[in-house]
Amino acid sequence: MPALAERTKIKKEWGSSPTREGLVVNSPMHYWFDADITPLSMDDAFAWMAASTRFVAQSYLPSPSAKAQDFIKKVSNYQFLPANWDNNGAVAPEEGVISNASFFIQAADELDLPIYFIAPGPNGEIVIEYKNGNYMAEVFYNEDGTEEMILYNGQNQLYVGDINIGLLAQHFS
Amino acid sequence: MEEVQQVIETDNLLRRVICADPNYIRDDMTATSLAFKLRKRINETFLSVEIERLTTYEQSIGDNSRYRLFTLTADQVRSVGCDCIHMPEPENYAHAGITGNITNSISSQLAKLAVYINFPPITR
């Protein structure tokens, strides 16, 4: 039975379910009944099987966690850094860099990734760090529009390359 | 002209890291990789450090309301593919430079190797 292709968060009427484990979704028709048997209606099928589960898709607006909101606010404030803020020619990050970093924080928050630290670089870049025990990640939004991600286990650098939120989620799973 | 010295493997190198706002020092007293980035706006081609045996913490830190010191050895610098060269300046004989292709990855590795120096001492 296929699992969900990507990690996501299932919003329920009474809350939400994290998806750290694979979630199997399949037709209850084939699971509980022989394929040749066709109940009168899908509702009847659910009524018959007390253990069946119905998923209703509904859209919702993501609401970042309090911690993520705090980091997003910090990122937003980087635009107000004065010129030469480090006494060595440092510049504030530009709007595009700040925007990209903010979106990433929100997206990663949807996957409950452990955001840990954030700071602006001297050249207008932003680095977002994630950490859980020995597992660490650095996500760079560079001033020239490029992006990079580095993954660590302790002192060992496991990955250096493009930002990949799926890989990042896997790193902390 | 001041004599240029060989930077030996066991030499401790001091890197000044900003601790004002923005702060490059995490709560666990490790430094973010941004502390080892080249400053392109002033056309930096090497990371400035000081050779510990040629200076003091007080001289090296400068303004201790804005900076703290981190240390790593020349051997550690060379282990990531960089080099360290003594570059004495008129008012700073201890000055040296970490040279090489300093990418985000290298900055990150240098930061991971660097150790916080408790100066001025924080009493807990």
Short mmCIF file of N, CA and C in Angstrom, two decimals, chain A residues 78 81 84-91 94 116-123 125-127 129 131 136 138 140 142-144 148 150 152 154-157 160, chain B residues 16 18 21-35 37-42 44 63 66-67 103-113:
data_model
loop_
_atom_site.label_atom_id
_atom_site.label_comp_id
_atom_site.label_asym_id
_atom_site.label_seq_id
_atom_site.Cartn_x
_atom_site.Cartn_y
_atom_site.Cartn_z
N TYR A 78 15.88 42.26 10.37
CA TYR A 78 17.22 42.41 9.81
C TYR A 78 17.28 43.54 8.77
N LEU A 81 18.92 46.73 10.02
CA LEU A 81 20.32 46.82 10.43
C LEU A 81 20.98 47.99 9.73
N ASN A 84 27.26 49.09 7.87
CA ASN A 84 28.48 48.92 8.68
C ASN A 84 28.16 48.49 10.11
N TRP A 85 27.14 47.62 10.27
CA TRP A 85 26.68 47.26 11.61
C TRP A 85 27.71 46.48 12.40
N ASP A 86 28.73 45.92 11.74
CA ASP A 86 29.76 45.19 12.50
C ASP A 86 31.08 45.96 12.56
N ASN A 87 31.05 47.21 12.14
CA ASN A 87 32.25 48.06 12.07
C ASN A 87 33.29 47.53 11.08
N ASN A 88 32.85 46.64 10.20
CA ASN A 88 33.75 46.12 9.17
C ASN A 88 33.04 46.04 7.83
N GLY A 89 32.13 46.98 7.60
CA GLY A 89 31.49 47.08 6.29
C GLY A 89 30.28 46.19 6.09
N ALA A 90 29.73 45.59 7.15
CA ALA A 90 28.58 44.69 6.98
C ALA A 90 27.36 45.45 6.49
N VAL A 91 26.53 44.74 5.69
CA VAL A 91 25.30 45.33 5.16
C VAL A 91 24.10 44.50 5.59
N GLU A 94 18.95 41.99 1.92
CA GLU A 94 17.95 42.63 1.08
C GLU A 94 16.60 41.93 1.25
N TYR A 116 16.74 26.40 15.57
CA TYR A 116 17.62 26.57 16.73
C TYR A 116 18.26 27.96 16.79
N PHE A 117 18.69 28.47 15.64
CA PHE A 117 19.46 29.72 15.65
C PHE A 117 19.32 30.38 14.29
N ILE A 118 19.45 31.72 14.30
CA ILE A 118 19.39 32.44 13.04
C ILE A 118 20.25 33.69 13.17
N ALA A 119 20.90 34.10 12.08
CA ALA A 119 21.72 35.30 12.14
C ALA A 119 21.93 35.84 10.73
N PRO A 120 22.16 37.16 10.62
CA PRO A 120 22.51 37.75 9.32
C PRO A 120 24.02 37.74 9.14
N GLY A 121 24.45 37.52 7.90
CA GLY A 121 25.89 37.53 7.65
C GLY A 121 26.40 38.92 7.31
N PRO A 122 27.70 39.10 7.22
CA PRO A 122 28.27 40.42 6.96
C PRO A 122 28.02 40.91 5.54
N ASN A 123 27.70 39.97 4.63
CA ASN A 123 27.53 40.33 3.22
C ASN A 123 26.07 40.45 2.80
N GLU A 125 23.79 37.98 3.70
CA GLU A 125 23.19 36.64 3.70
C GLU A 125 22.48 36.38 5.03
N ILE A 126 21.71 35.29 5.06
CA ILE A 126 21.05 34.86 6.30
C ILE A 126 21.31 33.36 6.44
N VAL A 127 21.63 32.94 7.65
CA VAL A 127 21.75 31.51 7.91
C VAL A 127 20.70 31.11 8.95
N GLU A 129 19.57 27.86 11.33
CA GLU A 129 20.15 26.62 11.83
C GLU A 129 19.09 25.77 12.52
N LYS A 131 18.69 22.09 14.90
CA LYS A 131 19.52 21.22 15.74
C LYS A 131 18.64 20.32 16.59
N MET A 136 22.52 18.39 13.06
CA MET A 136 22.46 19.82 12.87
C MET A 136 22.36 20.15 11.38
N GLU A 138 22.48 23.68 8.54
CA GLU A 138 22.59 25.11 8.28
C GLU A 138 22.00 25.37 6.91
N PHE A 140 21.54 28.30 4.14
CA PHE A 140 22.07 29.62 3.78
C PHE A 140 21.22 30.23 2.67
N ASN A 142 22.01 33.21 0.46
CA ASN A 142 23.13 34.09 0.19
C ASN A 142 22.70 35.40 -0.46
N GLU A 143 23.57 36.39 -0.35
CA GLU A 143 23.24 37.73 -0.84
C GLU A 143 23.15 37.77 -2.36
N ASP A 144 23.76 36.83 -3.04
CA ASP A 144 23.75 36.83 -4.50
C ASP A 144 22.59 36.00 -5.07
N GLU A 148 22.04 27.35 -0.12
CA GLU A 148 22.85 26.17 0.17
C GLU A 148 22.40 25.56 1.49
N ILE A 150 23.73 22.62 4.52
CA ILE A 150 24.78 21.73 5.02
C ILE A 150 24.19 20.92 6.16
N TYR A 152 24.85 18.00 9.22
CA TYR A 152 25.88 17.44 10.09
C TYR A 152 25.30 16.35 10.99
N GLY A 154 27.14 15.38 14.37
CA GLY A 154 28.33 15.70 15.14
C GLY A 154 29.23 16.59 14.32
N GLN A 155 30.50 16.19 14.20
CA GLN A 155 31.45 16.98 13.42
C GLN A 155 31.46 16.56 11.95
N ASN A 156 30.72 15.50 11.63
CA ASN A 156 30.76 14.98 10.26
C ASN A 156 29.78 15.70 9.36
N GLN A 157 30.33 16.25 8.29
CA GLN A 157 29.50 16.94 7.31
C GLN A 157 28.94 15.88 6.37
N VAL A 160 26.41 18.72 1.51
CA VAL A 160 26.58 20.13 1.15
C VAL A 160 25.98 20.27 -0.23
N ARG B 16 38.23 36.92 16.63
CA ARG B 16 37.30 37.78 17.34
C ARG B 16 35.91 37.61 16.73
N ILE B 18 31.70 38.60 16.96
CA ILE B 18 30.76 39.59 17.49
C ILE B 18 29.74 38.93 18.41
N ASP B 21 24.30 42.64 19.18
CA ASP B 21 23.14 42.27 18.38
C ASP B 21 23.36 42.76 16.95
N PRO B 22 23.52 41.90 15.96
CA PRO B 22 23.42 40.43 15.96
C PRO B 22 24.54 39.74 16.74
N ASN B 23 24.20 38.57 17.21
CA ASN B 23 25.12 37.78 18.02
C ASN B 23 25.50 36.51 17.27
N TYR B 24 26.80 36.30 17.09
CA TYR B 24 27.25 35.12 16.38
C TYR B 24 27.60 33.97 17.31
N ILE B 25 27.27 34.12 18.56
CA ILE B 25 27.57 33.07 19.54
C ILE B 25 26.25 32.48 20.02
N ARG B 26 26.13 31.17 19.88
CA ARG B 26 24.90 30.50 20.28
C ARG B 26 24.86 30.36 21.81
N ASP B 27 23.71 29.96 22.31
CA ASP B 27 23.56 29.79 23.77
C ASP B 27 24.53 28.76 24.34
N ASP B 28 24.94 27.78 23.52
CA ASP B 28 25.87 26.75 24.02
C ASP B 28 27.33 27.18 23.85
N MET B 29 27.55 28.48 23.58
CA MET B 29 28.89 29.08 23.48
C MET B 29 29.69 28.54 22.29
N THR B 30 29.00 28.11 21.27
CA THR B 30 29.68 27.78 20.01
C THR B 30 29.43 28.92 19.03
N ALA B 31 30.26 29.01 18.02
CA ALA B 31 30.15 30.11 17.07
C ALA B 31 29.45 29.63 15.80
N THR B 32 28.60 30.50 15.26
CA THR B 32 28.00 30.20 13.98
C THR B 32 29.03 30.34 12.87
N SER B 33 28.79 29.70 11.74
CA SER B 33 29.75 29.75 10.63
C SER B 33 29.92 31.17 10.09
N LEU B 34 28.95 32.04 10.35
CA LEU B 34 29.06 33.43 9.89
C LEU B 34 30.26 34.14 10.53
N ALA B 35 30.73 33.62 11.65
CA ALA B 35 31.90 34.21 12.32
C ALA B 35 33.18 33.98 11.52
N LYS B 37 33.23 34.03 7.96
CA LYS B 37 32.93 34.39 6.57
C LYS B 37 33.83 35.54 6.14
N LEU B 38 34.23 35.51 4.86
CA LEU B 38 34.98 36.63 4.30
C LEU B 38 34.02 37.81 4.09
N ARG B 39 34.49 38.99 4.38
CA ARG B 39 33.67 40.19 4.20
C ARG B 39 33.94 40.76 2.80
N LYS B 40 33.00 40.51 1.93
CA LYS B 40 33.21 40.87 0.53
C LYS B 40 33.22 42.38 0.32
N ARG B 41 32.45 43.10 1.17
CA ARG B 41 32.34 44.55 0.99
C ARG B 41 33.67 45.26 1.18
N ILE B 42 34.54 44.67 1.98
CA ILE B 42 35.86 45.29 2.17
C ILE B 42 36.93 44.45 1.46
N GLU B 44 37.83 41.35 1.51
CA GLU B 44 38.70 40.44 2.28
C GLU B 44 39.07 39.23 1.44
N ASP B 63 37.21 45.63 21.86
CA ASP B 63 36.04 46.08 22.60
C ASP B 63 35.29 44.87 23.16
N ARG B 66 31.47 44.14 22.73
CA ARG B 66 30.93 43.73 21.43
C ARG B 66 31.50 42.40 20.93
N TYR B 67 32.63 41.98 21.48
CA TYR B 67 33.32 40.81 20.92
C TYR B 67 33.70 39.80 21.99
N THR B 103 34.63 28.78 1.48
CA THR B 103 33.23 28.63 1.12
C THR B 103 32.39 28.56 2.40
N ASN B 104 31.07 28.46 2.23
CA ASN B 104 30.19 28.28 3.40
C ASN B 104 30.58 27.01 4.15
N SER B 105 30.90 25.99 3.40
CA SER B 105 31.27 24.71 4.01
C SER B 105 32.53 24.84 4.86
N ILE B 106 33.51 25.54 4.36
CA ILE B 106 34.77 25.73 5.10
C ILE B 106 34.53 26.61 6.32
N SER B 107 33.78 27.69 6.14
CA SER B 107 33.44 28.56 7.27
C SER B 107 32.76 27.74 8.36
N SER B 108 31.86 26.87 7.94
CA SER B 108 31.12 26.04 8.89
C SER B 108 32.06 25.09 9.63
N GLN B 109 32.99 24.49 8.91
CA GLN B 109 33.93 23.57 9.54
C GLN B 109 34.86 24.30 10.51
N LEU B 110 35.31 25.47 10.14
CA LEU B 110 36.17 26.24 11.03
C LEU B 110 35.42 26.62 12.31
N ALA B 111 34.17 27.01 12.14
CA ALA B 111 33.36 27.38 13.31
C ALA B 111 33.18 26.19 14.25
N LYS B 112 33.00 25.02 13.67
CA LYS B 112 32.80 23.82 14.50
C LYS B 112 34.07 23.46 15.27
N LEU B 113 35.22 23.79 14.71
CA LEU B 113 36.48 23.48 15.37
C LEU B 113 36.84 24.51 16.43
#
